[in-house]
JSON list of C-alpha atoms in Angstrom, two decimals:
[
{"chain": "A", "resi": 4, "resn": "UNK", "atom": "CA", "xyz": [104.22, 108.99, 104.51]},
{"chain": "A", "resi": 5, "resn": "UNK", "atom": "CA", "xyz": [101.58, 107.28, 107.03]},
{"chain": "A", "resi": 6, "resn": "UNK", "atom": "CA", "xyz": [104.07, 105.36, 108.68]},
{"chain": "A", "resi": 7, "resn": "UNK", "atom": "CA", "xyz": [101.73, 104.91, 111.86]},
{"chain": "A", "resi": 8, "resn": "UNK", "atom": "CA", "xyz": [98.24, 104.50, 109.95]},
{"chain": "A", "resi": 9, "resn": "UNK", "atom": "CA", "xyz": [96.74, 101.13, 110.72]},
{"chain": "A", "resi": 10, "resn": "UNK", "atom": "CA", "xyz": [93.26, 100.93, 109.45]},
{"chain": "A", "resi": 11, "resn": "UNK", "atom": "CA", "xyz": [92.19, 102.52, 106.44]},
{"chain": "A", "resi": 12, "resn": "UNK", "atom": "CA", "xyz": [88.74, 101.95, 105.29]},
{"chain": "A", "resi": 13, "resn": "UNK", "atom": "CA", "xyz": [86.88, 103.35, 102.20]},
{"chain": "A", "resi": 14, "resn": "UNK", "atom": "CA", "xyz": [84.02, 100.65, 101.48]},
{"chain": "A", "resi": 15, "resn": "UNK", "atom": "CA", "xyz": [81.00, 102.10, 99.31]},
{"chain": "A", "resi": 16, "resn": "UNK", "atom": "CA", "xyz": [82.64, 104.88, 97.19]},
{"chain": "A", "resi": 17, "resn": "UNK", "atom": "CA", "xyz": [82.71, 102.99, 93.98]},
{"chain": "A", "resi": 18, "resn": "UNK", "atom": "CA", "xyz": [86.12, 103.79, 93.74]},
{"chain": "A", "resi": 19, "resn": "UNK", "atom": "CA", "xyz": [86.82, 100.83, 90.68]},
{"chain": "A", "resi": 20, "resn": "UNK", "atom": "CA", "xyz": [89.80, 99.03, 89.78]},
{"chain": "A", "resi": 21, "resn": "UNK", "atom": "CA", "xyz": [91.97, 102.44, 89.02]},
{"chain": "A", "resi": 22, "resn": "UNK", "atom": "CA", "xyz": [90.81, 104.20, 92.32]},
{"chain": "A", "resi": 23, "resn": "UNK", "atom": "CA", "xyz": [91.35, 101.07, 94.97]},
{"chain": "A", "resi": 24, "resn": "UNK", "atom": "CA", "xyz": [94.72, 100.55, 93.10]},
{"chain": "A", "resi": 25, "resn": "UNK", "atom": "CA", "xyz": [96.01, 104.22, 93.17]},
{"chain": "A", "resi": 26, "resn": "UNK", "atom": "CA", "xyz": [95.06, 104.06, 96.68]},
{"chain": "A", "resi": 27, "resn": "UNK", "atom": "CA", "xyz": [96.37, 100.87, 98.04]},
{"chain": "A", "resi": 28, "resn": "UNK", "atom": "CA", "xyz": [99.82, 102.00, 96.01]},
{"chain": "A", "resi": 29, "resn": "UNK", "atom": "CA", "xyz": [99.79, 105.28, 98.16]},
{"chain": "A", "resi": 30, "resn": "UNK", "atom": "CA", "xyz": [99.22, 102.76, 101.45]},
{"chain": "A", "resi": 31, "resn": "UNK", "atom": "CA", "xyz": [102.05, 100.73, 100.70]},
{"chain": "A", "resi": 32, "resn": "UNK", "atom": "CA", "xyz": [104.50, 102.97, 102.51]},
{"chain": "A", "resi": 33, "resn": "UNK", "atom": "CA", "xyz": [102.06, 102.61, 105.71]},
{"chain": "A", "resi": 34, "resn": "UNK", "atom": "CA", "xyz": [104.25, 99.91, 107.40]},
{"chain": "A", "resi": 35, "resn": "UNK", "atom": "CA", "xyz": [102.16, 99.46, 110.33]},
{"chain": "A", "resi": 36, "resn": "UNK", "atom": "CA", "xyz": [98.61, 99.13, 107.78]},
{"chain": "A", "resi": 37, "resn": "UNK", "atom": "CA", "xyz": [97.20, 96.13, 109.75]},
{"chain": "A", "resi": 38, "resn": "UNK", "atom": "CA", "xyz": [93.06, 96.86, 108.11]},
{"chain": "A", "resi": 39, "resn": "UNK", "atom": "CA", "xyz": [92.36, 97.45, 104.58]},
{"chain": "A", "resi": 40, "resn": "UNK", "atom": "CA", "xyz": [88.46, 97.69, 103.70]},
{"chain": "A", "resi": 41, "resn": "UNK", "atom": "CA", "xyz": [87.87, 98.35, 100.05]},
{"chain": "A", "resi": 42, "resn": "UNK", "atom": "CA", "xyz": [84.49, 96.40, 99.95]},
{"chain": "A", "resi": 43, "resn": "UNK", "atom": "CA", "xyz": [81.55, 97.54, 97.96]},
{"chain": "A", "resi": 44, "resn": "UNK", "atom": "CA", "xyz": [83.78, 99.28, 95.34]},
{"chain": "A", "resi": 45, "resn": "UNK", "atom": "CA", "xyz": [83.02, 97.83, 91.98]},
{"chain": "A", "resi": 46, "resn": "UNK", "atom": "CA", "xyz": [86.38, 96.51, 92.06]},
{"chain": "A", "resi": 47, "resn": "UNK", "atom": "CA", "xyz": [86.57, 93.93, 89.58]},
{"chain": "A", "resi": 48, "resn": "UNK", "atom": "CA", "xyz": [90.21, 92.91, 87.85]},
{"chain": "A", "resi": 49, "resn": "UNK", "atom": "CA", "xyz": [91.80, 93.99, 90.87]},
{"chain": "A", "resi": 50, "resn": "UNK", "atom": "CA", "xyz": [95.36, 94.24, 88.83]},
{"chain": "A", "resi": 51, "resn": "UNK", "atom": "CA", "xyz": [96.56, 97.75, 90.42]},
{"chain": "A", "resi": 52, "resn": "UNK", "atom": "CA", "xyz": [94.54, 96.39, 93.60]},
{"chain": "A", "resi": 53, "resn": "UNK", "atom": "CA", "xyz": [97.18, 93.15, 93.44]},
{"chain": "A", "resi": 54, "resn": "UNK", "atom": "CA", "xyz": [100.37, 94.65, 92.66]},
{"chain": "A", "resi": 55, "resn": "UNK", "atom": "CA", "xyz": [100.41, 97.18, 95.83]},
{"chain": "A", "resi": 56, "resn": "UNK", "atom": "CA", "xyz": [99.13, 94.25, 97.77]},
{"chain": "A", "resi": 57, "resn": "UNK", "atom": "CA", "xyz": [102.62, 92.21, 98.37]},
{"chain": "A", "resi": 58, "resn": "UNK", "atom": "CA", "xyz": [104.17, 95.27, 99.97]},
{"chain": "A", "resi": 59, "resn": "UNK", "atom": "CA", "xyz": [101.62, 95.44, 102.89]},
{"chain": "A", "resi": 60, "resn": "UNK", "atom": "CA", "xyz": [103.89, 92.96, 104.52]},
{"chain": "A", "resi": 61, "resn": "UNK", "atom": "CA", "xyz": [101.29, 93.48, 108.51]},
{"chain": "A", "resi": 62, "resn": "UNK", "atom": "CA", "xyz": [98.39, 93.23, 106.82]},
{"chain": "A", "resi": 63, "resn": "UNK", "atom": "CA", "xyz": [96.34, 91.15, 108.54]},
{"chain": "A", "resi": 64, "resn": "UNK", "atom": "CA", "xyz": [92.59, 91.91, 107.36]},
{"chain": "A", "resi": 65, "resn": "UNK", "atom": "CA", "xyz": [91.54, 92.58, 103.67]},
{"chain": "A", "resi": 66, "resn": "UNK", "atom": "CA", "xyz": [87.69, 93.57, 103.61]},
{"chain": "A", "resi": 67, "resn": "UNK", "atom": "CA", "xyz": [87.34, 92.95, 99.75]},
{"chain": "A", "resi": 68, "resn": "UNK", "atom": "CA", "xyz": [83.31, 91.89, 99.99]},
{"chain": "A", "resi": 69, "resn": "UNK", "atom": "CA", "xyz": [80.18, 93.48, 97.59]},
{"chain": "A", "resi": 70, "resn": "UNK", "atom": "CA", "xyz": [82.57, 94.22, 94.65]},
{"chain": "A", "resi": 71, "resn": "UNK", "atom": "CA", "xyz": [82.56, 92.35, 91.55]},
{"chain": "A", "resi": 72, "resn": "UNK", "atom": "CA", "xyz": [85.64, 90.71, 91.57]},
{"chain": "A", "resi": 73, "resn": "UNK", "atom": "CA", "xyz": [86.20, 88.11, 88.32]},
{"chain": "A", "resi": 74, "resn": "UNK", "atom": "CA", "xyz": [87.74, 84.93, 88.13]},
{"chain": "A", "resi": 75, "resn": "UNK", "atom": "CA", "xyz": [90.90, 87.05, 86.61]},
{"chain": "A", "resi": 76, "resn": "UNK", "atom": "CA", "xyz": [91.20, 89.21, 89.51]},
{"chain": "A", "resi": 77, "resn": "UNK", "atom": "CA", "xyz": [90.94, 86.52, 91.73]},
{"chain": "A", "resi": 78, "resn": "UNK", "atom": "CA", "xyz": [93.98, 85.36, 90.45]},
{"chain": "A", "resi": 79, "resn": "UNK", "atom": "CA", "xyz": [95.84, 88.33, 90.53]},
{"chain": "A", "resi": 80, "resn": "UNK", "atom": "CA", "xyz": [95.05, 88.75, 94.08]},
{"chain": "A", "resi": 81, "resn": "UNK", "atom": "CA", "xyz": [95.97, 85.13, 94.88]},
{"chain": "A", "resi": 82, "resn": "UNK", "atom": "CA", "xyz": [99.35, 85.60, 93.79]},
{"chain": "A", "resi": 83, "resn": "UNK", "atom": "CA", "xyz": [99.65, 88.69, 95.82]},
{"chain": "A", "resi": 84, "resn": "UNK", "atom": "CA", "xyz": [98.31, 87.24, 98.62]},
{"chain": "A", "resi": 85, "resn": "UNK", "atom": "CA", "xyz": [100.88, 84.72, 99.17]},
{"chain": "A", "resi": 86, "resn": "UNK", "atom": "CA", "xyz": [102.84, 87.89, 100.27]},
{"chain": "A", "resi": 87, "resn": "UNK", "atom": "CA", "xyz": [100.99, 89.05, 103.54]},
{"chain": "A", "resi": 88, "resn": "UNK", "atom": "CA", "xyz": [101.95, 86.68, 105.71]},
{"chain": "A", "resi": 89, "resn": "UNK", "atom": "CA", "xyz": [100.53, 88.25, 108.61]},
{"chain": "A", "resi": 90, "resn": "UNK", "atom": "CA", "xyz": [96.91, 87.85, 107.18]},
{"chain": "A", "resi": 91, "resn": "UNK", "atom": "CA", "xyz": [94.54, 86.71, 109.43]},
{"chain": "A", "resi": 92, "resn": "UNK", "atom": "CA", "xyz": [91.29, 87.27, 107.99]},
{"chain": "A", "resi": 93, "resn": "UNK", "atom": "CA", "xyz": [90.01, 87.86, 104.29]},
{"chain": "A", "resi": 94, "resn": "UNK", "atom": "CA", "xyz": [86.46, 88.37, 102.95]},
{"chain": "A", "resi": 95, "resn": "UNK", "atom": "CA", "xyz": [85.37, 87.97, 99.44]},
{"chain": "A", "resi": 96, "resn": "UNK", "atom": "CA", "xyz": [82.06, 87.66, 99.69]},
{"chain": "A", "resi": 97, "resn": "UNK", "atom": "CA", "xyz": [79.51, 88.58, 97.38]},
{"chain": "A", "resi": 98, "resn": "UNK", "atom": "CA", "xyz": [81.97, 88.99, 94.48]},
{"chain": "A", "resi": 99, "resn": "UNK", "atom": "CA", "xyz": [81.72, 87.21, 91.19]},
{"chain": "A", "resi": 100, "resn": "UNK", "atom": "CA", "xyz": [84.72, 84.74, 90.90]},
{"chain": "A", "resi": 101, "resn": "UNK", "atom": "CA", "xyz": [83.08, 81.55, 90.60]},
{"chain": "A", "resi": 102, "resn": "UNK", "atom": "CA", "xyz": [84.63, 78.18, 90.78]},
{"chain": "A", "resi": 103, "resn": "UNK", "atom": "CA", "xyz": [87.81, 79.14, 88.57]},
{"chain": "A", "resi": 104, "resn": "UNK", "atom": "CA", "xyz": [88.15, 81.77, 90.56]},
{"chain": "A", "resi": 105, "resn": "UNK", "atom": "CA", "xyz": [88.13, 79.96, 94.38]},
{"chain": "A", "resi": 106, "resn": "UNK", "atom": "CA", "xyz": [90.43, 76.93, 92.60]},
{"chain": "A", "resi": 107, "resn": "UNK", "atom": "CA", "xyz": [93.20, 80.09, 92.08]},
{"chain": "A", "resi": 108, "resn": "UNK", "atom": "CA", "xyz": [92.82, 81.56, 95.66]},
{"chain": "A", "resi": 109, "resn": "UNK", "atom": "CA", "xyz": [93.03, 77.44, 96.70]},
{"chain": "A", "resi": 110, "resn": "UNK", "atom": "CA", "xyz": [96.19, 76.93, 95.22]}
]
């Protein structure tokens, strides 16, 4: 356990969808996880990613930028999303969502 581990970052590692969700599951006994960088990953459905997501409950920044995040995984992350109340800042920049994909993070 990691209960005091607040900031984990592992941008450019091209970790992919399986690697940034086996990780984040592994974070989500880290209570106190307040940072969370995963960009430039070539993270793109983000389902694992998602699912580990709602149990980061501090979480207040998600660095998520330079992967190639879909409309799909947009999605899935929205709906996680709505489970870290506590976050404060979020960057998806340079991913590929489009339009379908900004109308699910919207809602």
């Amino acid at each position: 356990e990691c209960q005091a581990l607040a900031h984990f970052g592992i941008s450019w590692n091209e970790v992919g969808d399986e690697g940034a969700g086996r990780l984040a599951d592994s974070l989500t006994q880290c209570k106190a996880l307040t940072h969370l960088d995963f960009s430039e990953n070539q993270i793109e459905g983000a389902e694992l990613l998602a699912r580990s997501l709602g149990s980061c409950k501090a979480l207040a920044c998600l660095l998520l930028r330079g992967n190639v995040i879909c409309a799909l995984g947009a999605g899935r992350l929205a709906g996680a999303l709505g489970e870290c109340w506590m976050l404060a800042h979020l960057d998806l920049s340079h991913n590929e969502m489009g339009a379908e994909g900004a109308r699910a993070l919207a809602e």
